[in-house]
Tab-separated table of C-alpha atoms and ligand atoms in Angstrom:
chain	number	residue	atom	x	y	z
L	22	UNK	CA	-15.187	65.083	-9.835
L	23	UNK	CA	-17.777	68.456	-10.040
L	24	UNK	CA	-17.206	70.252	-13.200
L	25	UNK	CA	-13.209	69.619	-13.325
L	26	UNK	CA	-12.319	67.759	-16.398
L	27	UNK	CA	-10.577	64.414	-15.521
L	28	UNK	CA	-7.229	64.430	-17.089
L	29	UNK	CA	-5.006	61.131	-16.832
L	30	UNK	CA	-1.585	60.010	-18.310
L	31	UNK	CA	0.249	57.093	-18.732
L	32	UNK	CA	3.964	58.166	-18.885
L	33	UNK	CA	6.116	55.221	-19.332
L	34	UNK	CA	9.863	55.148	-20.132
L	35	UNK	CA	10.885	53.565	-23.558
L	36	UNK	CA	13.216	50.747	-21.717
L	37	UNK	CA	11.804	47.764	-23.311
L	38	UNK	CA	8.664	45.868	-23.829
L	39	UNK	CA	5.589	46.544	-21.846
L	40	UNK	CA	4.505	43.797	-19.048
L	41	UNK	CA	1.394	43.050	-17.188
L	42	UNK	CA	2.144	45.727	-14.559
L	43	UNK	CA	2.861	48.614	-17.028
L	44	UNK	CA	-0.459	47.782	-19.214
L	45	UNK	CA	-2.280	47.362	-16.089
L	46	UNK	CA	-1.266	51.210	-15.071
L	47	UNK	CA	-2.367	52.310	-18.373
L	48	UNK	CA	-5.388	50.855	-18.354
L	49	UNK	CA	-6.535	52.323	-14.813
L	50	UNK	CA	-5.742	55.505	-16.063
L	51	UNK	CA	-7.692	55.120	-19.262
L	52	UNK	CA	-10.686	53.852	-17.957
L	53	UNK	CA	-10.776	56.551	-15.237
L	54	UNK	CA	-10.751	59.319	-18.243
L	55	UNK	CA	-13.229	57.691	-20.352
L	56	UNK	CA	-15.556	56.994	-17.291
L	57	UNK	CA	-15.407	60.686	-16.720
L	58	UNK	CA	-15.498	61.713	-20.236
L	59	UNK	CA	-11.787	63.017	-19.611
L	60	UNK	CA	-8.775	63.217	-21.427
L	61	UNK	CA	-6.031	60.699	-21.735
L	62	UNK	CA	-2.853	61.303	-22.396
L	63	UNK	CA	0.442	59.164	-23.468
L	64	UNK	CA	3.476	60.652	-22.688
L	65	UNK	CA	7.026	59.225	-23.145
L	66	UNK	CA	9.586	59.940	-20.176
L	67	UNK	CA	12.678	59.388	-22.383
L	68	UNK	CA	15.221	61.727	-20.012
L	69	UNK	CA	17.461	58.544	-19.262
L	70	UNK	CA	19.212	58.147	-22.447
L	71	UNK	CA	21.290	55.105	-21.174
L	72	UNK	CA	18.270	53.278	-20.267
L	73	UNK	CA	16.338	53.831	-23.559
L	74	UNK	CA	16.039	50.731	-25.749
L	75	UNK	CA	15.348	51.345	-29.609
L	76	UNK	CA	12.044	50.579	-30.876
L	77	UNK	CA	10.482	50.729	-27.350
L	78	UNK	CA	8.058	53.617	-28.064
L	79	UNK	CA	6.603	51.560	-31.328
L	80	UNK	CA	6.450	48.789	-28.957
L	81	UNK	CA	4.219	50.589	-26.472
L	82	UNK	CA	1.846	52.030	-28.888
L	83	UNK	CA	1.339	48.719	-30.671
L	84	UNK	CA	0.763	46.980	-26.865
L	85	UNK	CA	-1.741	49.675	-25.998
L	86	UNK	CA	-3.302	49.431	-29.206
L	87	UNK	CA	-3.872	45.817	-29.312
L	88	UNK	CA	-5.346	45.991	-25.849
L	89	UNK	CA	-7.837	48.571	-27.511
L	90	UNK	CA	-6.509	51.358	-25.349
L	91	UNK	CA	-6.776	54.818	-26.967
L	92	UNK	CA	-5.238	58.330	-26.400
L	93	UNK	CA	-6.576	61.999	-27.139
L	94	UNK	CA	-3.045	63.229	-27.151
L	95	UNK	CA	0.202	61.789	-27.523
L	96	UNK	CA	3.602	61.314	-29.507
L	97	UNK	CA	1.972	60.037	-32.423
L	98	UNK	CA	-1.046	62.100	-32.686
L	99	UNK	CA	0.189	65.331	-31.206
L	100	UNK	CA	-2.342	67.627	-29.369
L	101	UNK	CA	-2.821	70.726	-27.180
L	102	UNK	CA	0.242	70.227	-25.449
L	103	UNK	CA	2.652	68.554	-27.702
L	104	UNK	CA	5.550	67.462	-27.868
L	105	UNK	CA	4.511	64.428	-25.978
L	106	UNK	CA	8.384	63.215	-25.578
L	107	UNK	CA	9.802	64.295	-22.631
L	108	UNK	CA	13.372	64.876	-24.799
L	109	UNK	CA	11.437	67.158	-26.732
L	110	UNK	CA	10.247	69.548	-23.941
L	111	UNK	CA	13.628	70.454	-22.859
L	112	UNK	CA	12.676	74.391	-23.034
L	113	UNK	CA	9.916	73.845	-20.599
L	114	UNK	CA	12.015	72.316	-17.753
L	115	UNK	CA	14.816	75.105	-18.276
L	116	UNK	CA	11.991	77.614	-18.039
L	117	UNK	CA	10.841	75.951	-14.601
L	118	UNK	CA	14.371	75.323	-13.715
L	119	UNK	CA	14.853	79.235	-14.052
L	120	UNK	CA	12.081	80.222	-11.948
L	121	UNK	CA	13.304	78.103	-9.399
L	122	UNK	CA	16.915	79.721	-9.529
L	123	UNK	CA	15.050	82.982	-9.558
L	124	UNK	CA	13.328	82.123	-6.551
L	125	UNK	CA	16.342	80.691	-4.494
L	126	UNK	CA	14.945	77.210	-5.023
L	127	UNK	CA	17.548	75.826	-7.076
L	128	UNK	CA	21.299	76.145	-7.360
L	129	UNK	CA	24.040	74.472	-9.456
L	130	UNK	CA	25.816	71.382	-7.611
L	131	UNK	CA	29.518	72.481	-7.007
L	132	UNK	CA	30.955	69.347	-5.998
L	133	UNK	CA	32.977	66.930	-8.133
L	134	UNK	CA	32.042	62.987	-7.670
L	135	UNK	CA	35.030	62.544	-5.447
L	136	UNK	CA	34.075	65.076	-3.026
L	137	UNK	CA	30.181	63.503	-3.044
L	138	UNK	CA	31.892	60.314	-2.207
L	139	UNK	CA	34.065	61.947	0.693
L	140	UNK	CA	30.579	63.178	1.995
L	141	UNK	CA	29.140	59.994	1.713
L	142	UNK	CA	31.835	58.366	3.682
L	143	UNK	CA	31.665	60.772	6.369
L	144	UNK	CA	27.730	60.321	6.883
L	145	UNK	CA	28.626	56.386	6.815
L	146	UNK	CA	31.181	57.084	9.723
L	147	UNK	CA	28.815	59.208	11.867
L	148	UNK	CA	26.500	56.371	11.161
L	149	UNK	CA	23.719	58.625	9.845
L	150	UNK	CA	22.011	58.491	6.348
L	151	UNK	CA	23.812	60.754	3.724
L	152	UNK	CA	21.680	63.739	2.667
L	153	UNK	CA	23.096	66.288	0.284
L	154	UNK	CA	21.096	68.873	2.207
L	155	UNK	CA	23.614	68.403	4.947
L	156	UNK	CA	26.299	69.345	2.557
L	157	UNK	CA	24.565	72.182	0.619
L	158	UNK	CA	26.803	74.844	-0.446
L	159	UNK	CA	26.659	78.354	1.156
L	160	UNK	CA	26.820	80.373	-1.525
L	161	UNK	CA	24.868	79.398	-4.715
L	162	UNK	CA	27.217	80.157	-7.996
L	163	UNK	CA	25.576	80.687	-11.568
L	164	UNK	CA	24.004	77.899	-13.492
L	165	UNK	CA	25.827	77.389	-16.868
L	166	UNK	CA	23.934	74.129	-17.677
L	167	UNK	CA	26.883	71.864	-17.620
L	168	UNK	CA	26.557	70.933	-13.629
L	169	UNK	CA	23.377	69.433	-12.215
L	170	UNK	CA	20.954	71.676	-10.957
L	171	UNK	CA	19.470	70.841	-7.662
L	172	UNK	CA	16.450	71.547	-5.722
L	173	UNK	CA	16.880	73.643	-2.477
L	174	UNK	CA	14.266	71.910	0.051
L	175	UNK	CA	12.573	75.065	1.171
L	176	UNK	CA	11.274	73.552	4.328
L	177	UNK	CA	12.526	70.604	6.113
L	178	UNK	CA	9.595	69.240	7.311
L	179	UNK	CA	6.982	66.001	7.890
L	180	UNK	CA	4.558	65.948	5.074
L	181	UNK	CA	1.071	64.498	5.292
L	182	UNK	CA	-0.545	63.796	2.180
L	183	UNK	CA	-3.780	61.679	0.966
L	184	UNK	CA	-3.868	58.940	-1.613
L	185	UNK	CA	-6.918	57.714	-3.102
L	186	UNK	CA	-6.041	53.831	-2.427
L	187	UNK	CA	-4.026	54.076	0.441
L	188	UNK	CA	-5.814	56.934	2.482
L	189	UNK	CA	-3.491	59.254	4.550
L	190	UNK	CA	0.189	58.837	4.392
L	191	UNK	CA	3.003	60.641	6.047
L	192	UNK	CA	6.793	60.814	5.958
L	193	UNK	CA	9.298	62.553	8.342
L	194	UNK	CA	11.953	65.025	7.527
L	195	UNK	CA	14.261	62.203	6.144
L	196	UNK	CA	12.341	61.670	3.175
L	197	UNK	CA	13.401	65.234	1.857
L	198	UNK	CA	16.548	66.207	0.224
L	199	UNK	CA	18.257	68.536	-2.248
L	200	UNK	CA	17.379	66.254	-5.439
L	201	UNK	CA	18.795	66.886	-9.061
L	202	UNK	CA	16.268	68.703	-11.297
L	203	UNK	CA	18.627	68.464	-14.251
L	204	UNK	CA	21.284	66.257	-14.875
L	205	UNK	CA	24.932	67.527	-16.220
L	206	UNK	CA	23.624	66.310	-19.442
L	207	UNK	CA	20.971	68.703	-19.439
L	208	UNK	CA	18.025	66.072	-19.164
L	209	UNK	CA	15.869	66.382	-16.358
L	210	UNK	CA	15.411	63.889	-13.925
L	211	UNK	CA	11.798	61.970	-13.518
L	212	UNK	CA	11.400	63.900	-10.054
L	213	UNK	CA	11.445	67.192	-11.955
L	214	UNK	CA	10.447	66.363	-15.397
L	215	UNK	CA	6.993	64.621	-14.392
L	216	UNK	CA	5.989	67.585	-12.363
L	217	UNK	CA	6.475	70.128	-15.048
L	218	UNK	CA	4.679	67.987	-17.627
L	219	UNK	CA	1.686	66.985	-15.548
L	220	UNK	CA	1.422	70.722	-14.477
L	221	UNK	CA	1.570	71.975	-18.199
L	222	UNK	CA	-0.986	69.159	-19.495
L	223	UNK	CA	-3.383	69.789	-16.587
L	224	UNK	CA	-3.344	66.113	-15.283
L	225	UNK	CA	-5.719	65.731	-12.867
L	226	UNK	CA	-4.744	62.159	-11.244
L	227	UNK	CA	-1.654	60.462	-11.025
L	228	UNK	CA	-1.784	56.634	-11.527
L	229	UNK	CA	1.427	54.873	-10.837
L	230	UNK	CA	3.062	52.335	-8.999
L	231	UNK	CA	4.230	51.958	-5.310
L	232	UNK	CA	7.874	52.231	-5.848
L	233	UNK	CA	6.898	56.111	-5.836
L	234	UNK	CA	5.687	56.665	-2.624
L	235	UNK	CA	8.867	56.905	-1.009
L	236	UNK	CA	9.464	60.009	-3.194
L	237	UNK	CA	6.101	61.566	-2.568
L	238	UNK	CA	7.296	63.989	-0.012
L	239	UNK	CA	10.003	65.384	-2.328
L	240	UNK	CA	7.502	65.791	-5.243
L	241	UNK	CA	5.560	67.590	-2.433
L	242	UNK	CA	7.905	70.064	-1.640
L	243	UNK	CA	8.708	71.039	-5.217
L	244	UNK	CA	4.751	71.340	-6.063
L	245	UNK	CA	5.024	73.879	-2.900
L	246	UNK	CA	8.148	75.638	-4.313
L	247	UNK	CA	6.463	76.062	-7.519
L	248	UNK	CA	3.228	77.123	-5.753
L	249	UNK	CA	0.908	74.354	-7.136
L	250	UNK	CA	-1.726	72.098	-5.911
L	251	UNK	CA	-0.296	68.614	-6.510
L	252	UNK	CA	-2.872	66.320	-8.701
L	253	UNK	CA	-4.546	63.542	-6.974
L	254	UNK	CA	-2.461	60.504	-5.954
L	255	UNK	CA	-3.585	57.039	-6.990
L	256	UNK	CA	-1.309	54.558	-6.029
L	257	UNK	CA	-1.991	51.077	-7.728
L	258	UNK	CA	-0.992	47.945	-5.639
L	259	UNK	CA	1.611	45.466	-6.527
L	260	UNK	CA	1.272	42.613	-8.952
L	261	UNK	CA	2.361	39.188	-7.305
L	262	UNK	CA	3.382	36.392	-8.816
L	263	UNK	CA	1.170	33.475	-9.383
L	264	UNK	CA	0.607	31.457	-6.542
L	265	UNK	CA	2.751	33.115	-3.977
L	266	UNK	CA	3.879	36.526	-2.903
L	267	UNK	CA	7.012	36.711	-4.798
L	268	UNK	CA	7.678	39.214	-7.662
L	269	UNK	CA	6.190	38.790	-11.004
L	270	UNK	CA	8.491	36.162	-12.795
L	271	UNK	CA	8.433	35.324	-16.448
L	272	UNK	CA	5.858	32.827	-16.399
L	273	UNK	CA	3.177	34.980	-14.587
L	274	UNK	CA	3.501	38.101	-16.596
L	275	UNK	CA	6.824	39.979	-16.409
L	276	UNK	CA	6.802	39.199	-19.856
L	277	UNK	CA	6.090	41.104	-23.157
L	278	UNK	CA	2.136	41.827	-23.229
L	279	UNK	CA	2.315	41.168	-27.185
L	280	UNK	CA	3.412	37.324	-26.186
L	281	UNK	CA	-0.229	36.947	-25.092
L	282	UNK	CA	-1.421	38.382	-28.357
L	283	UNK	CA	1.059	36.034	-30.037
L	284	UNK	CA	-0.409	33.279	-27.928
L	285	UNK	CA	-4.048	33.845	-29.356
L	286	UNK	CA	-5.243	35.732	-26.038
L	287	UNK	CA	-8.017	38.148	-26.807
L	288	UNK	CA	-7.481	41.528	-25.944
L	289	UNK	CA	-10.989	42.076	-24.587
L	290	UNK	CA	-10.143	39.184	-22.423
L	291	UNK	CA	-6.553	40.465	-21.271
L	292	UNK	CA	-8.311	43.917	-20.469
L	293	UNK	CA	-10.760	42.178	-18.371
L	294	UNK	CA	-8.130	40.132	-16.580
L	295	UNK	CA	-5.821	43.317	-16.026
L	296	UNK	CA	-8.759	45.306	-14.749
L	297	UNK	CA	-9.242	42.754	-11.690
L	298	UNK	CA	-5.703	43.159	-10.813
L	299	UNK	CA	-6.196	45.419	-8.077
L	300	UNK	CA	-9.890	46.397	-8.478
L	301	UNK	CA	-12.777	44.912	-7.870
L	302	UNK	CA	-16.567	45.966	-8.893
L	303	UNK	CA	-18.092	45.427	-5.601
L	304	UNK	CA	-20.215	42.547	-7.018
L	305	UNK	CA	-19.686	38.910	-8.326
L	306	UNK	CA	-19.345	39.617	-11.618
L	307	UNK	CA	-16.217	38.910	-13.611
L	308	UNK	CA	-16.673	38.921	-16.797
L	309	UNK	CA	-16.832	42.557	-18.241
L	310	UNK	CA	-16.949	44.135	-21.703
L	311	UNK	CA	-14.905	47.199	-22.468
L	312	UNK	CA	-18.105	49.362	-22.537
L	313	UNK	CA	-18.917	47.951	-19.178
L	314	UNK	CA	-15.769	48.806	-17.875
L	315	UNK	CA	-15.880	52.369	-18.773
L	316	UNK	CA	-19.107	52.846	-17.046
L	317	UNK	CA	-18.228	50.791	-13.819
L	318	UNK	CA	-14.379	51.465	-13.209
L	319	UNK	CA	-13.864	53.530	-10.114
L	320	UNK	CA	-10.556	54.332	-8.229
L	321	UNK	CA	-12.325	54.325	-5.068
L	322	UNK	CA	-12.651	50.592	-5.336
L	323	UNK	CA	-8.837	50.132	-6.351
L	324	UNK	CA	-7.181	47.877	-3.242
L	325	UNK	CA	-4.173	48.301	-1.203
L	326	UNK	CA	-2.806	44.815	-1.023
L	327	UNK	CA	-1.153	43.306	-3.524
L	328	UNK	CA	-2.750	41.573	-6.758
L	329	UNK	CA	-2.281	37.979	-7.536
L	330	UNK	CA	-1.718	37.035	-10.751
L	331	UNK	CA	-3.633	33.855	-11.654
L	332	UNK	CA	-2.894	32.382	-15.254
L	333	UNK	CA	-5.636	29.743	-15.158
L	334	UNK	CA	-7.800	32.478	-14.611
L	335	UNK	CA	-6.747	34.321	-17.434
L	336	UNK	CA	-7.547	31.174	-19.461
L	337	UNK	CA	-10.867	30.830	-18.071
L	338	UNK	CA	-11.526	34.334	-18.769
L	339	UNK	CA	-10.273	34.135	-22.385
L	340	UNK	CA	-12.406	31.327	-22.837
L	341	UNK	CA	-15.773	33.249	-21.652
L	342	UNK	CA	-14.830	36.069	-24.224
L	343	UNK	CA	-14.223	33.730	-26.849
L	344	UNK	CA	-17.632	32.178	-26.181
L	345	UNK	CA	-19.188	35.958	-27.098
L	346	UNK	CA	-17.351	35.661	-30.709
L	347	UNK	CA	-19.491	35.202	-33.593
L	348	UNK	CA	-19.498	31.560	-34.899
L	349	UNK	CA	-17.872	32.920	-38.376
L	350	UNK	CA	-14.850	34.631	-36.449
L	351	UNK	CA	-14.401	31.188	-34.155
L	352	UNK	CA	-14.252	29.532	-37.156
L	353	UNK	CA	-11.708	31.668	-38.962
L	354	UNK	CA	-9.751	31.689	-36.113
L	355	UNK	CA	-9.519	27.945	-35.648
L	356	UNK	CA	-9.086	27.424	-39.269
L	357	UNK	CA	-5.955	29.759	-39.466
L	358	UNK	CA	-4.337	27.257	-37.061
L	359	UNK	CA	-5.616	23.888	-38.758
L	360	UNK	CA	-3.836	22.157	-41.452
L	361	UNK	CA	-6.183	21.859	-44.352
L	362	UNK	CA	-7.050	18.461	-43.807
L	363	UNK	CA	-8.701	19.418	-40.860
L	364	UNK	CA	-10.603	22.584	-41.803
L	365	UNK	CA	-13.720	20.709	-41.538
L	366	UNK	CA	-16.970	22.845	-39.991
L	367	UNK	CA	-17.992	19.630	-38.260
L	368	UNK	CA	-14.502	19.602	-36.060
L	369	UNK	CA	-15.126	23.397	-35.115
L	370	UNK	CA	-17.056	22.615	-32.128
L	371	UNK	CA	-14.677	19.597	-31.167
L	372	UNK	CA	-11.902	21.774	-31.186
L	373	UNK	CA	-13.455	24.882	-29.880
L	374	UNK	CA	-14.526	22.958	-26.651
L	375	UNK	CA	-11.028	21.701	-25.628
L	376	UNK	CA	-9.242	25.160	-26.124
L	377	UNK	CA	-8.835	28.450	-23.978
L	378	UNK	CA	-7.142	30.180	-26.489
L	379	UNK	CA	-6.365	30.040	-30.293
L	380	UNK	CA	-2.981	28.662	-29.872
L	381	UNK	CA	-4.146	25.725	-27.539
L	382	UNK	CA	-5.363	24.553	-31.569
L	383	UNK	CA	-1.626	24.055	-32.326
L	384	UNK	CA	-0.844	22.378	-28.976
L	385	UNK	CA	-3.748	19.988	-29.912
L	386	UNK	CA	-2.506	19.005	-33.371
L	387	UNK	CA	1.381	18.765	-31.771
L	388	UNK	CA	-0.265	16.547	-29.143
L	389	UNK	CA	-1.790	14.464	-31.803
L	390	UNK	CA	-5.465	15.124	-30.443
L	391	UNK	CA	-6.602	15.396	-33.649
L	392	UNK	CA	-5.193	12.517	-35.625
L	393	UNK	CA	-8.128	10.556	-35.052
L	394	UNK	CA	-9.495	12.446	-37.656
L	395	UNK	CA	-6.907	12.002	-40.316
L	396	UNK	CA	-7.865	9.544	-42.719
L	397	UNK	CA	-3.869	8.781	-43.353
L	398	UNK	CA	-3.321	8.030	-40.087
L	399	UNK	CA	-4.297	4.769	-38.996
L	400	UNK	CA	-4.404	4.461	-35.378
L	401	UNK	CA	-2.101	1.942	-33.825
L	402	UNK	CA	-3.271	0.600	-30.137
L	403	UNK	CA	-2.791	-1.718	-27.824
L	404	UNK	CA	-5.879	-4.276	-29.023
L	405	UNK	CA	-6.788	-5.710	-25.316
L	406	UNK	CA	-7.850	-1.872	-24.583
L	407	UNK	CA	-10.872	-2.590	-26.971
L	408	UNK	CA	-12.387	-4.639	-24.590
L	409	UNK	CA	-14.433	-2.863	-22.126
L	410	UNK	CA	-14.242	-3.174	-18.598
L	411	UNK	CA	-15.300	-6.830	-17.616
L	412	UNK	CA	-16.581	-7.577	-21.089
L	413	UNK	CA	-14.780	-10.444	-23.191
L	414	UNK	CA	-13.234	-10.306	-26.501
L	415	UNK	CA	-15.776	-12.441	-27.885
L	416	UNK	CA	-18.480	-10.053	-27.013
L	417	UNK	CA	-16.654	-6.883	-28.185
L	418	UNK	CA	-16.104	-8.708	-31.472
L	419	UNK	CA	-19.853	-9.528	-31.624
L	420	UNK	CA	-20.838	-6.126	-31.038
L	421	UNK	CA	-18.246	-4.581	-33.596
L	422	UNK	CA	-19.716	-7.263	-36.142
L	423	UNK	CA	-23.441	-5.711	-35.360
L	424	UNK	CA	-22.087	-2.205	-35.430
L	425	UNK	CA	-20.635	-2.559	-39.233
L	426	UNK	CA	-23.416	-4.547	-40.168
L	427	UNK	CA	-25.786	-1.402	-39.355
L	428	UNK	CA	-23.564	1.115	-40.588
L	429	UNK	CA	-22.913	-0.726	-43.929
L	430	UNK	CA	-26.767	-0.281	-44.541
L	431	UNK	CA	-26.106	3.575	-44.334
L	432	UNK	CA	-25.066	4.832	-47.558
L	433	UNK	CA	-22.418	7.323	-47.938
L	434	UNK	CA	-24.482	10.625	-48.308
L	435	UNK	CA	-26.362	9.330	-44.922
L	436	UNK	CA	-23.336	8.726	-42.968
L	437	UNK	CA	-23.939	11.920	-40.833
L	438	UNK	CA	-22.958	12.116	-37.083
L	439	UNK	CA	-27.012	12.174	-36.368
L	440	UNK	CA	-27.378	9.070	-38.113
L	441	UNK	CA	-24.075	7.220	-36.918
L	442	UNK	CA	-25.385	8.345	-33.350
L	443	UNK	CA	-28.887	6.944	-33.852
L	444	UNK	CA	-27.720	3.391	-35.268
L	445	UNK	CA	-24.950	3.180	-32.217
L	446	UNK	CA	-27.462	3.986	-29.593
L	447	UNK	CA	-29.899	1.486	-31.054
L	448	UNK	CA	-27.623	-1.026	-31.073
L	449	UNK	CA	-26.673	0.018	-27.505
L	450	UNK	CA	-30.162	-0.208	-26.548
L	451	UNK	CA	-30.471	-3.797	-27.813
L	452	UNK	CA	-27.156	-4.942	-26.200
L	453	UNK	CA	-28.257	-3.342	-22.901
L	454	UNK	CA	-24.778	-2.236	-22.131
L	455	UNK	CA	-23.570	1.034	-23.722
L	456	UNK	CA	-20.188	0.753	-22.881
L	457	UNK	CA	-19.853	-2.462	-24.535
L	458	UNK	CA	-21.001	-1.161	-27.969
L	459	UNK	CA	-19.745	2.556	-27.788
L	460	UNK	CA	-15.985	2.120	-26.152
L	461	UNK	CA	-14.684	-0.499	-28.589
L	462	UNK	CA	-16.038	1.716	-31.601
L	463	UNK	CA	-14.320	4.630	-30.020
L	464	UNK	CA	-11.249	3.206	-29.244
L	465	UNK	CA	-10.822	1.350	-32.927
L	466	UNK	CA	-11.600	4.678	-34.533
L	467	UNK	CA	-9.351	6.771	-32.219
L	468	UNK	CA	-6.796	4.464	-30.787
L	469	UNK	CA	-6.653	6.817	-27.816
L	470	UNK	CA	-7.586	6.591	-24.560
L	471	UNK	CA	-9.405	9.806	-24.511
L	472	UNK	CA	-10.951	11.139	-27.593
L	473	UNK	CA	-14.012	12.797	-28.753
L	474	UNK	CA	-17.057	10.883	-29.133
L	475	UNK	CA	-17.109	8.065	-31.807
L	476	UNK	CA	-20.053	9.539	-33.901
L	477	UNK	CA	-18.260	12.479	-34.703
L	478	UNK	CA	-14.990	10.799	-35.646
L	479	UNK	CA	-16.941	8.472	-37.716
L	480	UNK	CA	-18.617	11.267	-39.502
L	481	UNK	CA	-15.787	13.057	-40.366
L	482	UNK	CA	-13.502	9.895	-41.559
L	483	UNK	CA	-16.800	8.737	-43.595
L	484	UNK	CA	-18.207	5.345	-44.178
L	485	UNK	CA	-15.028	3.700	-45.839
L	486	UNK	CA	-12.470	4.729	-43.500
L	487	UNK	CA	-14.815	4.186	-40.520
L	488	UNK	CA	-15.771	0.411	-41.758
L	489	UNK	CA	-12.207	-0.257	-42.137
L	490	UNK	CA	-10.804	0.861	-38.777
L	491	UNK	CA	-13.835	-1.246	-37.301
L	492	UNK	CA	-12.995	-4.208	-39.340
L	493	UNK	CA	-9.459	-4.024	-38.512
L	494	UNK	CA	-10.284	-3.938	-34.814
L	495	UNK	CA	-12.477	-7.176	-35.232
C	509	LIG	N1	8.225	57.171	-16.518
C	509	LIG	C1	7.553	56.564	-15.128
C	509	LIG	C2	8.019	55.066	-15.214
C	509	LIG	O1	8.079	54.375	-16.391
C	509	LIG	C3	6.293	56.971	-14.909
C	509	LIG	C4	6.190	57.069	-13.405
C	509	LIG	C5	4.898	57.837	-13.537
C	509	LIG	O2	3.603	57.331	-14.097
C	509	LIG	O3	4.756	58.970	-13.049
C	509	LIG	O4	7.727	54.262	-14.186
């Protein structure tokens, strides 16, 4: 960017929780600022009071913080261009409204709702789209602030503009109209407010969703009337639901980003997942740390086509990031979900191998997958299943007896996973059929078709309980 300092912003409206799409916009804007050693601003666009949901601002801040996104200026920390709530910037909008009025680019809307409805009907009858500018009053009255203030489109013409992602775009004259700058309630519209804020805050790049493309000609006509050079437009691709081209549904991401936090996804994994929704590094690399992303992220590699959410991929990525954690951290997180009786260091590996996010530990417990490790939960099972493949009950009984005999020789303190394993393997070797030895032991200890290996179960249960379950099997 030469010597121009990059300034980006995330400008959510406080209308509820943050979902994947919103957070992805924030992430791209943030990464671009960080990569260029620029400034990232958080601005709250709270001028539509009817749509506002209480607590949203705190929720937005919490969501961004969870992900690890920080800002240089924002409502909670202030900054050079404070305030960062649009509702507190009304003076700015009035100032620019006056400039537009004085230059003949804005006028009070003289019509009542009924009159506008009549115009609308008329256009409909004439079979043409309703454009306010076709009914623009001849004489502009004085604006007293109680009526809506409209923009007088200076020149009805086609616009051509460039978007970093979409390339050259254009729209015909039908895209232009005299839109509202300030509503009757005194609050500005998005169309007006964001342009003034971006100007005053020195924003160089606008990252936003594609729903704003159709309004861009209007924005351009306003930039022109104000004599400002528009920022660079970076339109992000839509996010599509898992497994189809539909809009994002509840399961695949139109849910609160903080729900992912509650489910035990790692923020660094979520960041990694989000960045690949519409951006690619141009290499095969898929796992990125935050530090790497701040180096390699590039708006020139944002794709045009929709980005599909794939929740299996999120789980895979989460696991990859979990593997980077310190052993202690892994143990503490797993323990925080485990009932005390299972908080055994030996179980950490067993559990870790089977989860892709922390809350999976809870699911494992609920599914009874750890029951075999509980001394108090004697397994109940179908005894015919003790018999391995083509073997016979007699052979299995004999093997179990040999196992018991051998394990009995180990004293309590030597009843480690290693020793149990060596003992069982030796018998398996002598018998010449591994399955006929290991299967009945595993099944007798766990009572499950699928379970961790018998060595770890035995070492956790201890000598007494192990022998008692084997005895019972006989
Ligand atoms: N307040 C707008 C929204 O929430 C932001 C659009 C923009 O980034 O300019 O969708």
